[in-house]
mmCIF file of N, CA and C in Angstrom:
data_model
loop_
_atom_site.group_PDB
_atom_site.id
_atom_site.type_symbol
_atom_site.label_atom_id
_atom_site.label_comp_id
_atom_site.label_asym_id
_atom_site.label_seq_id
_atom_site.Cartn_x
_atom_site.Cartn_y
_atom_site.Cartn_z
ATOM 1 N N MET A 9 87.513 293.300 90.831
ATOM 2 C CA MET A 9 88.632 292.426 91.193
ATOM 3 C C MET A 9 88.691 292.346 92.744
ATOM 4 N N GLN A 10 88.929 291.198 93.246
ATOM 5 C CA GLN A 10 89.081 291.045 94.654
ATOM 6 C C GLN A 10 90.534 290.683 95.031
ATOM 7 N N ASN A 11 91.011 291.219 96.128
ATOM 8 C CA ASN A 11 92.323 290.972 96.649
ATOM 9 C C ASN A 11 92.191 290.182 97.963
ATOM 10 N N VAL A 12 92.895 289.055 98.047
ATOM 11 C CA VAL A 12 92.865 288.244 99.283
ATOM 12 C C VAL A 12 94.294 287.768 99.572
ATOM 13 N N THR A 13 94.651 287.763 100.858
ATOM 14 C CA THR A 13 95.854 287.206 101.329
ATOM 15 C C THR A 13 95.607 285.928 102.106
ATOM 16 N N LEU A 14 96.217 284.831 101.680
ATOM 17 C CA LEU A 14 96.017 283.593 102.368
ATOM 18 C C LEU A 14 97.345 283.095 102.971
ATOM 19 N N LYS A 15 97.225 282.419 104.129
ATOM 20 C CA LYS A 15 98.382 281.776 104.758
ATOM 21 C C LYS A 15 98.487 280.411 104.154
ATOM 22 N N VAL A 16 99.731 280.055 103.689
ATOM 23 C CA VAL A 16 99.978 278.766 103.089
ATOM 24 C C VAL A 16 101.125 278.064 103.772
ATOM 25 N N GLU A 17 100.855 276.946 104.423
ATOM 26 C CA GLU A 17 101.833 276.168 105.105
ATOM 27 C C GLU A 17 102.487 275.142 104.210
ATOM 28 N N GLY A 18 103.817 274.947 104.470
ATOM 29 C CA GLY A 18 104.519 273.907 103.760
ATOM 30 C C GLY A 18 105.425 274.453 102.667
ATOM 31 N N MET A 19 105.351 275.718 102.364
ATOM 32 C CA MET A 19 106.284 276.287 101.379
ATOM 33 C C MET A 19 107.667 276.501 102.038
ATOM 34 N N THR A 20 108.697 276.036 101.330
ATOM 35 C CA THR A 20 110.055 276.160 101.863
ATOM 36 C C THR A 20 111.070 276.682 100.910
ATOM 37 N N CYS A 21 110.763 276.775 99.592
ATOM 38 C CA CYS A 21 111.749 277.062 98.624
ATOM 39 C C CYS A 21 111.220 277.707 97.407
ATOM 40 N N GLY A 22 112.070 278.025 96.431
ATOM 41 C CA GLY A 22 111.644 278.638 95.170
ATOM 42 C C GLY A 22 110.711 277.793 94.388
ATOM 43 N N HIS A 23 110.953 276.447 94.413
ATOM 44 C CA HIS A 23 110.031 275.552 93.711
ATOM 45 C C HIS A 23 108.599 275.626 94.299
ATOM 46 N N CYS A 24 108.504 275.739 95.597
ATOM 47 C CA CYS A 24 107.222 275.856 96.239
ATOM 48 C C CYS A 24 106.491 277.125 95.760
ATOM 49 N N VAL A 25 107.308 278.255 95.660
ATOM 50 C CA VAL A 25 106.722 279.501 95.169
ATOM 51 C C VAL A 25 106.162 279.281 93.783
ATOM 52 N N SER A 26 106.940 278.691 92.887
ATOM 53 C CA SER A 26 106.558 278.433 91.501
ATOM 54 C C SER A 26 105.302 277.569 91.438
ATOM 55 N N SER A 27 105.294 276.578 92.314
ATOM 56 C CA SER A 27 104.084 275.630 92.282
ATOM 57 C C SER A 27 102.796 276.386 92.685
ATOM 58 N N VAL A 28 102.878 277.161 93.740
ATOM 59 C CA VAL A 28 101.733 277.845 94.251
ATOM 60 C C VAL A 28 101.264 278.930 93.225
ATOM 61 N N GLU A 29 102.227 279.743 92.735
ATOM 62 C CA GLU A 29 101.870 280.779 91.812
ATOM 63 C C GLU A 29 101.349 280.168 90.446
ATOM 64 N N GLY A 30 101.902 279.044 90.105
ATOM 65 C CA GLY A 30 101.425 278.358 88.868
ATOM 66 C C GLY A 30 100.009 277.773 89.048
ATOM 67 N N ALA A 31 99.759 277.246 90.198
ATOM 68 C CA ALA A 31 98.419 276.661 90.451
ATOM 69 C C ALA A 31 97.385 277.821 90.403
ATOM 70 N N ILE A 32 97.679 278.897 90.963
ATOM 71 C CA ILE A 32 96.793 280.105 90.979
ATOM 72 C C ILE A 32 96.546 280.594 89.584
ATOM 73 N N LYS A 33 97.588 280.671 88.780
ATOM 74 C CA LYS A 33 97.500 281.148 87.418
ATOM 75 C C LYS A 33 96.676 280.193 86.575
ATOM 76 N N ASN A 34 96.794 278.897 86.800
ATOM 77 C CA ASN A 34 96.093 277.903 86.038
ATOM 78 C C ASN A 34 94.553 277.965 86.186
ATOM 79 N N VAL A 35 94.108 278.531 87.362
ATOM 80 C CA VAL A 35 92.625 278.610 87.517
ATOM 81 C C VAL A 35 92.138 280.006 87.139
ATOM 82 N N GLY A 36 93.024 280.902 86.675
ATOM 83 C CA GLY A 36 92.553 282.182 86.140
ATOM 84 C C GLY A 36 92.767 283.347 87.074
ATOM 85 N N ALA A 37 93.611 283.192 88.085
ATOM 86 C CA ALA A 37 93.896 284.306 89.019
ATOM 87 C C ALA A 37 95.384 284.699 88.954
ATOM 88 N N THR A 38 95.738 285.646 89.677
ATOM 89 C CA THR A 38 97.183 286.026 89.776
ATOM 90 C C THR A 38 97.517 285.960 91.255
ATOM 91 N N GLY A 39 98.785 285.601 91.505
ATOM 92 C CA GLY A 39 99.206 285.519 92.965
ATOM 93 C C GLY A 39 100.640 285.771 93.056
ATOM 94 N N GLN A 40 101.008 286.346 94.230
ATOM 95 C CA GLN A 40 102.408 286.596 94.571
ATOM 96 C C GLN A 40 102.688 286.049 95.915
ATOM 97 N N VAL A 41 103.649 285.135 96.025
ATOM 98 C CA VAL A 41 103.980 284.507 97.261
ATOM 99 C C VAL A 41 105.008 285.290 98.020
ATOM 100 N N ASP A 42 104.846 285.445 99.313
ATOM 101 C CA ASP A 42 105.848 285.905 100.202
ATOM 102 C C ASP A 42 106.310 284.754 101.044
ATOM 103 N N LEU A 43 107.422 284.197 100.674
ATOM 104 C CA LEU A 43 107.920 282.894 101.192
ATOM 105 C C LEU A 43 108.225 283.041 102.662
ATOM 106 N N SER A 44 108.895 284.192 103.084
ATOM 107 C CA SER A 44 109.220 284.399 104.514
ATOM 108 C C SER A 44 108.053 284.496 105.417
ATOM 109 N N ALA A 45 106.966 285.108 104.903
ATOM 110 C CA ALA A 45 105.716 285.230 105.699
ATOM 111 C C ALA A 45 104.777 284.038 105.525
ATOM 112 N N LYS A 46 105.104 283.140 104.518
ATOM 113 C CA LYS A 46 104.231 281.997 104.197
ATOM 114 C C LYS A 46 102.871 282.412 103.820
ATOM 115 N N THR A 47 102.768 283.494 103.027
ATOM 116 C CA THR A 47 101.505 283.968 102.528
ATOM 117 C C THR A 47 101.499 284.089 101.010
ATOM 118 N N VAL A 48 100.299 284.189 100.461
ATOM 119 C CA VAL A 48 100.199 284.493 98.999
ATOM 120 C C VAL A 48 99.062 285.547 98.913
ATOM 121 N N GLN A 49 99.414 286.590 98.109
ATOM 122 C CA GLN A 49 98.385 287.595 97.852
ATOM 123 C C GLN A 49 97.803 287.291 96.522
ATOM 124 N N ILE A 50 96.505 287.234 96.460
ATOM 125 C CA ILE A 50 95.840 286.687 95.247
ATOM 126 C C ILE A 50 94.840 287.831 94.783
ATOM 127 N N GLN A 51 94.874 287.984 93.442
ATOM 128 C CA GLN A 51 93.897 288.904 92.868
ATOM 129 C C GLN A 51 93.120 288.120 91.827
ATOM 130 N N PHE A 52 91.748 288.201 91.899
ATOM 131 C CA PHE A 52 90.915 287.476 91.026
ATOM 132 C C PHE A 52 89.555 288.181 90.775
ATOM 133 N N ASP A 53 88.881 287.720 89.718
ATOM 134 C CA ASP A 53 87.581 288.280 89.375
ATOM 135 C C ASP A 53 86.533 287.374 90.037
ATOM 136 N N GLU A 54 85.853 287.848 91.050
ATOM 137 C CA GLU A 54 84.918 287.053 91.847
ATOM 138 C C GLU A 54 83.711 286.711 91.066
ATOM 139 N N SER A 55 83.500 287.299 89.882
ATOM 140 C CA SER A 55 82.308 286.898 89.052
ATOM 141 C C SER A 55 82.681 285.665 88.181
ATOM 142 N N LYS A 56 83.988 285.360 88.088
ATOM 143 C CA LYS A 56 84.410 284.182 87.307
ATOM 144 C C LYS A 56 85.019 283.058 88.121
ATOM 145 N N LEU A 57 85.394 283.362 89.349
ATOM 146 C CA LEU A 57 86.187 282.401 90.139
ATOM 147 C C LEU A 57 85.830 282.564 91.624
ATOM 148 N N THR A 58 85.866 281.448 92.359
ATOM 149 C CA THR A 58 85.598 281.553 93.813
ATOM 150 C C THR A 58 86.882 281.273 94.534
ATOM 151 N N LEU A 59 86.910 281.768 95.765
ATOM 152 C CA LEU A 59 88.080 281.541 96.604
ATOM 153 C C LEU A 59 88.318 280.063 96.933
ATOM 154 N N ASP A 60 87.191 279.295 96.960
ATOM 155 C CA ASP A 60 87.285 277.802 97.268
ATOM 156 C C ASP A 60 88.024 277.114 96.092
ATOM 157 N N ILE A 61 87.800 277.580 94.859
ATOM 158 C CA ILE A 61 88.503 276.959 93.723
ATOM 159 C C ILE A 61 90.047 277.269 93.805
ATOM 160 N N ILE A 62 90.345 278.478 94.188
ATOM 161 C CA ILE A 62 91.794 278.850 94.299
ATOM 162 C C ILE A 62 92.434 278.018 95.436
ATOM 163 N N LYS A 63 91.762 278.008 96.563
ATOM 164 C CA LYS A 63 92.334 277.208 97.721
ATOM 165 C C LYS A 63 92.522 275.772 97.286
ATOM 166 N N GLY A 64 91.545 275.174 96.589
ATOM 167 C CA GLY A 64 91.702 273.799 96.170
ATOM 168 C C GLY A 64 92.834 273.610 95.246
ATOM 169 N N ALA A 65 93.087 274.506 94.347
ATOM 170 C CA ALA A 65 94.278 274.472 93.414
ATOM 171 C C ALA A 65 95.549 274.452 94.179
ATOM 172 N N ILE A 66 95.634 275.256 95.222
ATOM 173 C CA ILE A 66 96.847 275.303 96.035
ATOM 174 C C ILE A 66 97.003 273.992 96.805
ATOM 175 N N GLU A 67 95.925 273.538 97.442
ATOM 176 C CA GLU A 67 95.945 272.352 98.153
ATOM 177 C C GLU A 67 96.302 271.139 97.293
ATOM 178 N N ASP A 68 95.858 271.103 96.017
ATOM 179 C CA ASP A 68 96.227 270.045 95.067
ATOM 180 C C ASP A 68 97.693 269.957 94.896
ATOM 181 N N GLN A 69 98.407 271.051 95.104
ATOM 182 C CA GLN A 69 99.884 271.031 94.986
ATOM 183 C C GLN A 69 100.590 270.486 96.234
ATOM 184 N N GLY A 70 99.744 270.222 97.346
ATOM 185 C CA GLY A 70 100.331 269.643 98.484
ATOM 186 C C GLY A 70 100.569 270.584 99.624
ATOM 187 N N TYR A 71 99.958 271.796 99.565
ATOM 188 C CA TYR A 71 100.098 272.768 100.630
ATOM 189 C C TYR A 71 98.811 272.919 101.395
ATOM 190 N N ASP A 72 98.996 273.347 102.683
ATOM 191 C CA ASP A 72 97.825 273.596 103.524
ATOM 192 C C ASP A 72 97.480 275.080 103.494
ATOM 193 N N VAL A 73 96.221 275.373 103.156
ATOM 194 C CA VAL A 73 95.781 276.739 103.087
ATOM 195 C C VAL A 73 95.033 277.110 104.340
ATOM 196 N N GLY A 74 95.377 278.178 105.043
ATOM 197 C CA GLY A 74 94.717 278.606 106.277
ATOM 198 C C GLY A 74 93.763 279.687 105.983
#
């Protein structure tokens, strides 16, 4: 398992947290958003999933991933 923390711009509320965490879950990873820090800590199996797929899922929700 790999752990990564990403900066996510555009999150402002609880709905944003749900959107980002849901997008991560939908691709097969787990994530926990820190809204005040505007980050998300992600845990995933790198043999089944790439970081680019996870970033794309978050960006598809309308957020900028740094």
